[in-house]
Tab-separated table of C-alpha atoms in Angstrom:
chain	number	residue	atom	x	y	z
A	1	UNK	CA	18.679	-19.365	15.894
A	2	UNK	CA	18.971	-21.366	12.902
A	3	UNK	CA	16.607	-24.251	11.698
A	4	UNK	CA	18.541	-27.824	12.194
A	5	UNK	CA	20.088	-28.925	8.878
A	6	UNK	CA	18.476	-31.970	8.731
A	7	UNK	CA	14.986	-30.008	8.234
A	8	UNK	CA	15.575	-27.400	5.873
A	9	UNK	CA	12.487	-25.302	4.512
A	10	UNK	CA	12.360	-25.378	1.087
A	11	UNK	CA	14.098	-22.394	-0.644
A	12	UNK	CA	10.616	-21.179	-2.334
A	13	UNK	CA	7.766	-21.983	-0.150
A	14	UNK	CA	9.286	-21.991	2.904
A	15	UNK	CA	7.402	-25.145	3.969
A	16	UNK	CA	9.125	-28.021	6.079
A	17	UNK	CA	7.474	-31.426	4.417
A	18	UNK	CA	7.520	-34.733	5.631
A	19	UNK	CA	5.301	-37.966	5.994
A	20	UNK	CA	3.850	-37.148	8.560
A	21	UNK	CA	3.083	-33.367	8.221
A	22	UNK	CA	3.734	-29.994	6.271
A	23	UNK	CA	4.792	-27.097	8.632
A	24	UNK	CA	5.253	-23.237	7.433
A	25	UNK	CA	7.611	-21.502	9.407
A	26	UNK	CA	8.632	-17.631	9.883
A	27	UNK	CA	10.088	-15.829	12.737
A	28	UNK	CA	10.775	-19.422	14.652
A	29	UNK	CA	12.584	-20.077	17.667
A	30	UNK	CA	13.694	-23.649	18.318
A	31	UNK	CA	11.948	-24.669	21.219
A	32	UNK	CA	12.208	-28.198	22.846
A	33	UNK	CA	12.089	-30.524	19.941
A	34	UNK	CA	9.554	-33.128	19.497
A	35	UNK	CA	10.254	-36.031	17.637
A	36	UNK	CA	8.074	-37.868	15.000
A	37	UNK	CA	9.793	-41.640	13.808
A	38	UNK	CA	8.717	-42.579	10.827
A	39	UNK	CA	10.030	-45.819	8.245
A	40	UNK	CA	13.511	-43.712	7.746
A	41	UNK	CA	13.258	-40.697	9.153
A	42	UNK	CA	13.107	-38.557	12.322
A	43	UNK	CA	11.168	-35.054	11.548
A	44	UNK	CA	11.583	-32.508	14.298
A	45	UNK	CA	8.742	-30.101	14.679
A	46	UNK	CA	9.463	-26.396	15.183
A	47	UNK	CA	6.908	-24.477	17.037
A	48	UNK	CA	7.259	-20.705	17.621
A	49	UNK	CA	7.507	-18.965	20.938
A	50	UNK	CA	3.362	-18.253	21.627
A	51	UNK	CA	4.402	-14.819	22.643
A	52	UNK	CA	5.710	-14.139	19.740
A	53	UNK	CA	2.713	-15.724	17.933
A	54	UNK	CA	0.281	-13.884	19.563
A	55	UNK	CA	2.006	-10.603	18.903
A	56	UNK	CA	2.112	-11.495	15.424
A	57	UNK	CA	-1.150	-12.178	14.772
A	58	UNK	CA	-2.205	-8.540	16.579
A	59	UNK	CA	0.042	-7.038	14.198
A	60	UNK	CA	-1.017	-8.631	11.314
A	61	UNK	CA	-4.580	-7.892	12.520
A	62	UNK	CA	-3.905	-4.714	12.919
A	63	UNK	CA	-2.412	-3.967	9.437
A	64	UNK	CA	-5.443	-5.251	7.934
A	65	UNK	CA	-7.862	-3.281	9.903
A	66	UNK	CA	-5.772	-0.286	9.055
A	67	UNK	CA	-5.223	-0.857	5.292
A	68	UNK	CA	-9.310	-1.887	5.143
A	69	UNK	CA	-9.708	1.807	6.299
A	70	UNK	CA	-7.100	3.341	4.597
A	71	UNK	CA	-8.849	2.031	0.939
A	72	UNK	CA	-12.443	3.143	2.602
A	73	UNK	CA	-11.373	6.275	3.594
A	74	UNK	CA	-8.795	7.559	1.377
A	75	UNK	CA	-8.309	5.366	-1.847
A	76	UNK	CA	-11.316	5.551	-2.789
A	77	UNK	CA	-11.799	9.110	-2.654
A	78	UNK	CA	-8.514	9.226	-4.519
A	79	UNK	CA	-10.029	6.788	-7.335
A	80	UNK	CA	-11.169	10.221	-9.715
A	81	UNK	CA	-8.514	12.312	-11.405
A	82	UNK	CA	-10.571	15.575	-10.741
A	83	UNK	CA	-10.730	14.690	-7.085
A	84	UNK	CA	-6.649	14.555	-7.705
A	85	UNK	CA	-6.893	18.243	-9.427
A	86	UNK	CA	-9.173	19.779	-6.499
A	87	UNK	CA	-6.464	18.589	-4.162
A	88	UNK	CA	-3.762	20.264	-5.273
A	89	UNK	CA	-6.365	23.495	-6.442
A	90	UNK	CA	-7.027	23.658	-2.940
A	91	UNK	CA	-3.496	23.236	-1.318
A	92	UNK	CA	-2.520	26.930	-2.773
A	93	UNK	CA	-5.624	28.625	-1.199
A	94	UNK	CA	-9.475	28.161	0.383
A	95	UNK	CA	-11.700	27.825	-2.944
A	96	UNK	CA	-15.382	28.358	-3.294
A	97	UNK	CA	-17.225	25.670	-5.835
A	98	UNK	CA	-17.464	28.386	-8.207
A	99	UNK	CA	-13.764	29.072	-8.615
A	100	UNK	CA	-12.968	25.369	-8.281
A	101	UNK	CA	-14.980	24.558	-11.382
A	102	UNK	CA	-13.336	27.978	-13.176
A	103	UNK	CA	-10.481	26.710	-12.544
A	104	UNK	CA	-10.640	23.334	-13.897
A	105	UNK	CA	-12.963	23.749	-16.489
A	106	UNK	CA	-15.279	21.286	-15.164
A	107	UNK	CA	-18.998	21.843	-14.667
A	108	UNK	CA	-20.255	22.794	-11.043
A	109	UNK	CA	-22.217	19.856	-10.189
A	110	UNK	CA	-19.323	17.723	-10.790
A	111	UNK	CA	-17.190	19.449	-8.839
A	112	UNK	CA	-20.015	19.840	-5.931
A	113	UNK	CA	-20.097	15.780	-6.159
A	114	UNK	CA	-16.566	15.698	-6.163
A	115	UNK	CA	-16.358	17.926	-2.866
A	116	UNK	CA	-18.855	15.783	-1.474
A	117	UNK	CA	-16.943	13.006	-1.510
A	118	UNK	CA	-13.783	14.501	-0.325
A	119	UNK	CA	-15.494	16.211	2.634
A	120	UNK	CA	-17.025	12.793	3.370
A	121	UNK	CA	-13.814	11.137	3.546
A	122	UNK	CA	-12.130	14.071	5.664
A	123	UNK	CA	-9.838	14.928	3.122
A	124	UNK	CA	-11.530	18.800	2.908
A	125	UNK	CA	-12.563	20.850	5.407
A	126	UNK	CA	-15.443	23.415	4.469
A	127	UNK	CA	-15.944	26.609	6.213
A	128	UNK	CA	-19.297	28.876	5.897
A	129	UNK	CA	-18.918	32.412	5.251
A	130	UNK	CA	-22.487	33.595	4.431
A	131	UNK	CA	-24.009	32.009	2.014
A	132	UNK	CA	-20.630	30.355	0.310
A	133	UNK	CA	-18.685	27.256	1.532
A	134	UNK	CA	-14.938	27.165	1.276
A	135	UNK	CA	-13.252	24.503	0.935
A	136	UNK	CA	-9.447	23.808	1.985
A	137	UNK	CA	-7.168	20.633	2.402
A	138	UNK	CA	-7.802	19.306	5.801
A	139	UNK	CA	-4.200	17.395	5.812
A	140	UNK	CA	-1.353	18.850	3.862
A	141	UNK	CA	0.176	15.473	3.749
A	142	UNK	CA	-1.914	13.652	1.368
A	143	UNK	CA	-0.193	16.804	-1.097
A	144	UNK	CA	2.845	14.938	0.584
A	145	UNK	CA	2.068	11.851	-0.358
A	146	UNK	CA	0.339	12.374	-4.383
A	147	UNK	CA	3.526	14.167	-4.405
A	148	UNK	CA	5.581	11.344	-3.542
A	149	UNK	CA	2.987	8.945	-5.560
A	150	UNK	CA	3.832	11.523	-8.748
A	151	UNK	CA	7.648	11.037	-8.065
A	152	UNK	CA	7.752	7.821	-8.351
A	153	UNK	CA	5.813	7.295	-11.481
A	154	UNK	CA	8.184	10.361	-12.944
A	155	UNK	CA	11.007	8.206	-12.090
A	156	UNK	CA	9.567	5.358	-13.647
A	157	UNK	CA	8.852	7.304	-17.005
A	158	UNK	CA	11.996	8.005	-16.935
A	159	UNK	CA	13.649	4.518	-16.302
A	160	UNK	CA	11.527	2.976	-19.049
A	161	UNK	CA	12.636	6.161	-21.482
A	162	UNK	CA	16.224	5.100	-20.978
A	163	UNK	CA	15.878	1.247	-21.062
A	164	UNK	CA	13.974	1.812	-24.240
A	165	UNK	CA	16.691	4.303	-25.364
A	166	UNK	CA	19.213	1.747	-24.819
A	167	UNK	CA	17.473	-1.228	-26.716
A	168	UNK	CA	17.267	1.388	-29.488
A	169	UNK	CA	21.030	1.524	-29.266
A	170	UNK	CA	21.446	-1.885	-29.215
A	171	UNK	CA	19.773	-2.880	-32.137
A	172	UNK	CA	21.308	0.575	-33.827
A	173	UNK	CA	24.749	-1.604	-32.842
A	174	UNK	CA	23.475	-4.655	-33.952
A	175	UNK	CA	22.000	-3.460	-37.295
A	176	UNK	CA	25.216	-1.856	-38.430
């Protein structure tokens, strides 16, 4: 149901504003309207259902908690481009720290420190065979989703490469 005419938000904040009090409104239902007079006008106030409130607010709550965890668990451990490169190292085969730092030319301590924090955030899984630790990708979907993250910058590039392509048309057009 639609807000009453005579108390339309405002187009960019979405607030109702009055005399007598500012209200911010999403996801309303008109309920039984209450009625403030004032000098020269009558403000209705618009409450939402509580149910639909409260089940908001869980939501919401719930978001946060998971997007809190989601930068302490897996952002973070994503914030190093040679924790990127070990990722996809790993997704072709189980990798020992020596071959890991073969591989990408990096030193063996900092790939060891790199593990660690991987393994830490449950992104690797290490399995003992002897004396050597393997390593592997515990989830094949974070490949899924650098993948995805890669794709979209890739199609960015390339947006930006033909918008820029196209200004240097335009002023070739505009020069001549």
């Amino acid at each position: 149901m639609s807000c009453p005419q005579a108390i339309k938000p405002h187009p960019r904040t979405g607030c109702f504003e009055g005399e007598t009090a500012k209200l911010r409104v999403t996801n309303c239902t008109i309920n039984p309207v209450f009625h403030y007079q004032t000098k020269r006008q009558i403000y209705s106030i618009i409450r939402m259902d509580e149910q639909m409130k409260s089940q908001m607010v869980i939501m919401d709550e719930q978001i946060v908690k998971e997007v809190e965890m989601l930068h302490a668990q897996v952002c973070l451990a994503l914030g190093d481009p040679k924790r990127l490169l070990i990722l996809y190292a790993l997704r072709q085969h189980r990798c020992y720290v020596s071959e890991l730092a073969v591989e990408l030319n990096c030193p063996q301590p900092t790939v060891s420190r790199h593990l660690k924090v991987l393994r830490e955030r449950g992104l690797v899984n290490t399995q003992r065979d002897g004396t050597t630790i393997y390593y592997s990708v515990a989830d094949d979907r974070i490949i899924q989703a650098l993948d995805l993250m890669r794709a979209m910058l890739h199609d960015r590039m390339l947006n930006q490469a033909d918008l820029a392509e196209f200004r240097a048309l335009d002023n070739t057009r505009m020069g001549s």
